[in-house]
Amino acid sequence: MLQLKEKILEEGKILSGQVLKVSSFLNHQIDSDLMMEIGREIAKRFQDAGITKIMTIESSGIAVALAAGAALHKPVLFAKKHLSSNVSGILYQTLVHSFTHGTDYTIVVEREYLSADDRILIVDDFLANGKAPEGLLDLIAQAGAEAAGAAFVIEKGFQEGGSRLRTRGLRVESLAVIDKMDQDGILFRD
Amino acid sequence: MLQLKEKILEEGKILSGQVLKVSSFLNHQIDSDLMMEIGREIAKRFQDAGITKIMTIESSGIAVALAAGAALHKPVLFAKKHLSSNVSGILYQTLVHSFTHGTDYTIVVEREYLSADDRILIVDDFLANGKAPEGLLDLIAQAGAEAAGAAFVIEKGFQEGGSRLRTRGLRVESLAVIDKMDQDGILFRD
């Protein structure tokens, strides 16, 4: 997605530890028009996949998921990271390891919102090591639902998440795949 | 907003402790089409207010903020609740008390995304005691920016947040105001 790659080149900052900071438009501040365009691009790629619901994990996946959900006219379900007094139903839950924060956390969804009839599109802002989408795949499997694919705004192609998901047979669409980034700049996959 | 009130009556569940559970369409699962309609309604009410940016707090405000941002074609900035390795800039921060979780938490935004030229529209899913929007007002004041108003999907009119914000002179628009809720049902303000 050309518009996205241009924005990454213009505003992205490479921090230490192979962190790409895109918080000016993707996951702290959000460029609303670009985000809706991202949603339309994801919808275009999965329009014939029979998607019934979009799933993501709070927080930075929510905007991407809503943009895709609005374009596909399908509901969004975001897994929550913390048990809260507002999560009162019976839950599907699983453990996810975060390399960013160096810790494990539990993600949960209420069972009533995920059924064996669902064909789920997983959506997130980044694909790096793939632990977050693997957690969602676990929740989807617990419900007996089907994962129809996964869409990411930015994939770090030099980390293992993409190949891990594709090896499972999952259809993965990333709108910008970065093969290399360092002080010389960012190299996108064609 | 009639469509919203009908949805609340159809799907909302009143839990103990004056909690209204609307996680089937607002803040766990999201009805994408309704959410975009909510965004257009917020935009309509604030279209002449000179808004430069929408602000909310993660997580459940993000979808509402993006929907409003998409309709107004303005960026969204969501305050983060946790210090993370992806928040690297110099921060504005303040403490917010959560009645839901019975605890205090810190919210932060990076300084570079909030400037003295900004006219901010605060957006969130719920207005109850008003502690979250008051935290955002504090961040806005720290930046020397201006709060042009606040929009909420659901206001609990029987809690003090609405009157606290309006007493400060802030323009508050809530798409559904609930004056009373108990086992007999939900009573909306006209």
mmCIF file of C-alpha atoms in Angstrom, chain A:
data_model
loop_
_atom_site.group_PDB
_atom_site.id
_atom_site.type_symbol
_atom_site.label_atom_id
_atom_site.label_comp_id
_atom_site.label_asym_id
_atom_site.label_seq_id
_atom_site.Cartn_x
_atom_site.Cartn_y
_atom_site.Cartn_z
ATOM 1 C CA MET A 1 0.000 0.000 0.000
ATOM 2 C CA LEU A 2 1.941 2.951 -1.390
ATOM 3 C CA GLN A 3 0.352 5.718 0.698
ATOM 4 C CA LEU A 4 1.199 3.790 3.865
ATOM 5 C CA LYS A 5 4.801 3.111 2.846
ATOM 6 C CA GLU A 6 5.309 6.788 2.052
ATOM 7 C CA LYS A 7 3.932 7.737 5.461
ATOM 8 C CA ILE A 8 6.253 5.251 7.184
ATOM 9 C CA LEU A 9 9.246 6.710 5.321
ATOM 10 C CA GLU A 10 8.184 10.272 6.164
ATOM 11 C CA GLU A 11 7.285 9.870 9.820
ATOM 12 C CA GLY A 12 8.598 6.531 11.079
ATOM 13 C CA LYS A 13 11.517 6.587 13.513
ATOM 14 C CA ILE A 14 13.812 3.652 14.088
ATOM 15 C CA LEU A 15 14.590 3.256 17.772
ATOM 16 C CA SER A 16 17.031 0.929 19.426
ATOM 17 C CA GLY A 17 16.044 -2.728 19.656
ATOM 18 C CA GLN A 18 14.514 -2.849 16.177
ATOM 19 C CA VAL A 19 11.536 -0.762 17.294
ATOM 20 C CA LEU A 20 9.811 1.211 14.557
ATOM 21 C CA LYS A 21 8.026 4.148 16.081
ATOM 22 C CA VAL A 22 4.964 5.183 14.076
ATOM 23 C CA SER A 23 3.046 6.786 16.902
ATOM 24 C CA SER A 24 2.492 9.983 14.914
ATOM 25 C CA PHE A 25 -0.126 8.243 12.742
ATOM 26 C CA LEU A 26 -0.766 4.612 13.741
ATOM 27 C CA ASN A 27 -0.838 3.719 17.420
ATOM 28 C CA HIS A 28 -0.791 6.785 19.679
ATOM 29 C CA GLN A 29 -1.844 9.575 17.400
ATOM 30 C CA ILE A 30 -3.963 8.191 14.541
ATOM 31 C CA ASP A 31 -4.302 9.678 11.071
ATOM 32 C CA SER A 32 -8.042 9.045 10.773
ATOM 33 C CA ASP A 33 -8.259 9.351 6.983
ATOM 34 C CA LEU A 34 -5.263 7.063 6.425
ATOM 35 C CA MET A 35 -6.663 4.578 8.950
ATOM 36 C CA MET A 36 -10.002 4.391 7.124
ATOM 37 C CA GLU A 37 -8.076 3.876 3.876
ATOM 38 C CA ILE A 38 -6.130 1.048 5.542
ATOM 39 C CA GLY A 39 -9.455 -0.475 6.545
ATOM 40 C CA ARG A 40 -10.735 -0.289 2.960
ATOM 41 C CA GLU A 41 -7.539 -1.946 1.687
ATOM 42 C CA ILE A 42 -7.901 -4.800 4.200
ATOM 43 C CA ALA A 43 -11.566 -5.166 3.230
ATOM 44 C CA LYS A 44 -10.674 -5.327 -0.454
ATOM 45 C CA ARG A 45 -8.222 -8.156 0.152
ATOM 46 C CA PHE A 46 -10.690 -10.193 2.228
ATOM 47 C CA GLN A 47 -14.004 -9.245 0.640
ATOM 48 C CA ASP A 48 -14.604 -12.751 -0.744
ATOM 49 C CA ALA A 49 -13.386 -14.629 2.337
ATOM 50 C CA GLY A 50 -16.773 -14.921 4.023
ATOM 51 C CA ILE A 51 -15.649 -12.977 7.100
ATOM 52 C CA THR A 52 -18.276 -12.775 9.851
ATOM 53 C CA LYS A 53 -16.241 -10.892 12.462
ATOM 54 C CA ILE A 54 -12.954 -9.008 12.934
ATOM 55 C CA MET A 55 -10.824 -9.793 15.988
ATOM 56 C CA THR A 56 -7.961 -7.888 17.550
ATOM 57 C CA ILE A 57 -6.340 -7.233 20.928
ATOM 58 C CA GLU A 58 -6.601 -3.954 22.800
ATOM 59 C CA SER A 59 -5.354 -1.251 22.457
ATOM 60 C CA SER A 60 -3.489 -0.451 19.274
ATOM 61 C CA GLY A 61 -5.367 -2.976 17.138
ATOM 62 C CA ILE A 62 -8.767 -1.439 17.840
ATOM 63 C CA ALA A 63 -8.587 1.438 15.358
ATOM 64 C CA VAL A 64 -7.365 -0.865 12.568
ATOM 65 C CA ALA A 65 -10.098 -3.364 13.375
ATOM 66 C CA LEU A 66 -12.834 -0.728 13.355
ATOM 67 C CA ALA A 67 -11.628 0.669 10.042
ATOM 68 C CA ALA A 68 -11.717 -2.833 8.515
ATOM 69 C CA GLY A 69 -15.045 -3.613 10.195
ATOM 70 C CA ALA A 70 -16.609 -0.416 8.867
ATOM 71 C CA ALA A 71 -15.469 -1.266 5.331
ATOM 72 C CA LEU A 72 -16.694 -4.873 5.558
ATOM 73 C CA HIS A 73 -19.824 -3.956 7.578
ATOM 74 C CA LYS A 74 -18.942 -6.618 10.121
ATOM 75 C CA PRO A 75 -18.636 -6.452 13.911
ATOM 76 C CA VAL A 76 -15.316 -6.103 15.713
ATOM 77 C CA LEU A 77 -14.393 -8.081 18.817
ATOM 78 C CA PHE A 78 -11.360 -6.974 20.767
ATOM 79 C CA ALA A 79 -9.735 -9.273 23.299
ATOM 80 C CA LYS A 80 -9.075 -7.592 26.627
ATOM 81 C CA LYS A 81 -5.787 -7.775 28.441
ATOM 82 C CA HIS A 82 -7.078 -7.306 31.961
ATOM 83 C CA LEU A 83 -9.925 -8.819 33.866
ATOM 84 C CA SER A 84 -12.225 -5.935 34.617
ATOM 85 C CA SER A 85 -15.521 -5.590 36.408
ATOM 86 C CA ASN A 86 -17.091 -4.994 32.999
ATOM 87 C CA VAL A 87 -16.114 -8.453 31.759
ATOM 88 C CA SER A 88 -18.752 -10.497 33.470
ATOM 89 C CA GLY A 89 -19.537 -13.340 31.099
ATOM 90 C CA ILE A 90 -17.965 -16.734 30.778
ATOM 91 C CA LEU A 91 -14.627 -16.337 29.060
ATOM 92 C CA TYR A 92 -12.256 -17.854 26.591
ATOM 93 C CA GLN A 93 -8.755 -16.993 27.730
ATOM 94 C CA THR A 94 -5.144 -17.650 26.866
ATOM 95 C CA LEU A 95 -1.663 -16.455 27.782
ATOM 96 C CA VAL A 96 0.371 -14.238 25.434
ATOM 97 C CA HIS A 97 4.044 -13.401 25.768
ATOM 98 C CA SER A 98 4.975 -9.773 25.088
ATOM 99 C CA PHE A 99 8.521 -9.193 23.901
ATOM 100 C CA THR A 100 7.868 -5.447 24.007
ATOM 101 C CA HIS A 101 7.125 -5.482 27.706
ATOM 102 C CA GLY A 102 9.096 -8.597 28.620
ATOM 103 C CA THR A 103 6.137 -10.215 30.329
ATOM 104 C CA ASP A 104 3.180 -12.570 29.884
ATOM 105 C CA TYR A 105 -0.382 -11.377 29.948
ATOM 106 C CA THR A 106 -3.798 -12.986 29.743
ATOM 107 C CA ILE A 107 -6.210 -12.084 26.959
ATOM 108 C CA VAL A 108 -9.905 -12.807 27.278
ATOM 109 C CA VAL A 109 -13.079 -12.621 25.226
ATOM 110 C CA GLU A 110 -16.579 -13.347 26.415
ATOM 111 C CA ARG A 111 -17.800 -16.662 25.030
ATOM 112 C CA GLU A 112 -21.111 -15.333 23.819
ATOM 113 C CA TYR A 113 -19.395 -13.186 21.159
ATOM 114 C CA LEU A 114 -17.469 -16.005 19.487
ATOM 115 C CA SER A 115 -19.289 -19.000 18.043
ATOM 116 C CA ALA A 116 -18.512 -22.085 15.965
ATOM 117 C CA ASP A 117 -20.238 -20.406 12.992
ATOM 118 C CA ASP A 118 -17.773 -17.499 12.911
ATOM 119 C CA ARG A 119 -15.144 -16.984 10.229
ATOM 120 C CA ILE A 120 -12.704 -14.579 11.833
ATOM 121 C CA LEU A 121 -10.342 -12.052 10.321
ATOM 122 C CA ILE A 122 -7.522 -11.247 12.753
ATOM 123 C CA VAL A 123 -6.285 -7.647 12.525
ATOM 124 C CA ASP A 124 -3.477 -5.779 14.256
ATOM 125 C CA ASP A 125 -1.168 -2.813 13.785
ATOM 126 C CA PHE A 126 2.099 -4.809 13.843
ATOM 127 C CA LEU A 127 3.172 -8.356 13.077
ATOM 128 C CA ALA A 128 6.556 -9.075 14.657
ATOM 129 C CA ASN A 129 7.023 -12.362 16.525
ATOM 130 C CA GLY A 130 3.389 -13.354 16.089
ATOM 131 C CA LYS A 131 2.582 -14.078 19.728
ATOM 132 C CA ALA A 132 -0.496 -11.834 19.804
ATOM 133 C CA PRO A 133 -2.199 -13.329 16.699
ATOM 134 C CA GLU A 134 -1.291 -16.811 17.937
ATOM 135 C CA GLY A 135 -3.137 -15.975 21.138
ATOM 136 C CA LEU A 136 -6.167 -14.946 19.106
ATOM 137 C CA LEU A 137 -5.925 -18.163 17.061
ATOM 138 C CA ASP A 138 -6.043 -20.064 20.342
ATOM 139 C CA LEU A 139 -9.233 -18.242 21.412
ATOM 140 C CA ILE A 140 -10.767 -18.890 17.980
ATOM 141 C CA ALA A 141 -9.923 -22.607 18.239
ATOM 142 C CA GLN A 142 -11.413 -22.802 21.740
ATOM 143 C CA ALA A 143 -14.695 -21.514 20.300
ATOM 144 C CA GLY A 144 -14.593 -23.974 17.395
ATOM 145 C CA ALA A 145 -14.615 -20.997 15.027
ATOM 146 C CA GLU A 146 -12.512 -20.663 11.909
ATOM 147 C CA ALA A 147 -9.664 -18.226 11.234
ATOM 148 C CA ALA A 148 -10.157 -16.987 7.677
ATOM 149 C CA GLY A 149 -7.003 -14.873 7.637
ATOM 150 C CA ALA A 150 -4.983 -12.162 9.284
ATOM 151 C CA ALA A 151 -4.231 -8.596 8.204
ATOM 152 C CA PHE A 152 -1.507 -6.355 9.575
ATOM 153 C CA VAL A 153 -0.638 -2.760 8.850
ATOM 154 C CA ILE A 154 3.125 -3.307 9.211
ATOM 155 C CA GLU A 155 4.944 -6.631 9.212
ATOM 156 C CA LYS A 156 8.515 -6.851 10.419
ATOM 157 C CA GLY A 157 9.608 -9.324 7.777
ATOM 158 C CA PHE A 158 12.904 -9.930 9.563
ATOM 159 C CA GLN A 159 11.100 -11.392 12.579
ATOM 160 C CA GLU A 160 9.515 -14.800 12.644
ATOM 161 C CA GLY A 161 5.812 -14.016 13.091
ATOM 162 C CA GLY A 162 4.920 -13.920 9.397
ATOM 163 C CA SER A 163 6.504 -17.255 8.571
ATOM 164 C CA ARG A 164 5.075 -18.856 11.723
ATOM 165 C CA LEU A 165 1.523 -17.842 10.773
ATOM 166 C CA ARG A 166 1.893 -18.700 7.074
ATOM 167 C CA THR A 167 3.394 -22.119 7.932
ATOM 168 C CA ARG A 168 0.168 -22.886 9.825
ATOM 169 C CA GLY A 169 -1.679 -22.335 6.547
ATOM 170 C CA LEU A 170 -3.164 -19.007 7.573
ATOM 171 C CA ARG A 171 -3.638 -16.405 4.868
ATOM 172 C CA VAL A 172 -1.641 -13.360 5.988
ATOM 173 C CA GLU A 173 -1.875 -9.957 4.315
ATOM 174 C CA SER A 174 0.449 -7.182 5.487
ATOM 175 C CA LEU A 175 0.042 -3.749 3.928
ATOM 176 C CA ALA A 176 3.733 -2.924 4.367
ATOM 177 C CA VAL A 177 6.422 -5.563 4.943
ATOM 178 C CA ILE A 178 9.772 -4.302 6.180
ATOM 179 C CA ASP A 179 12.682 -6.583 5.347
ATOM 180 C CA LYS A 180 15.394 -4.473 6.896
ATOM 181 C CA MET A 181 15.690 -1.324 8.950
ATOM 182 C CA ASP A 182 18.744 0.355 10.374
ATOM 183 C CA GLN A 183 20.445 3.746 10.442
ATOM 184 C CA ASP A 184 20.553 3.713 6.624
ATOM 185 C CA GLY A 185 16.786 3.550 6.387
ATOM 186 C CA ILE A 186 13.888 1.196 5.803
ATOM 187 C CA LEU A 187 13.790 -1.460 3.075
ATOM 188 C CA PHE A 188 10.323 -2.659 2.083
ATOM 189 C CA ARG A 189 9.591 -6.022 0.494
ATOM 190 C CA ASP A 190 8.198 -5.630 -3.043
#
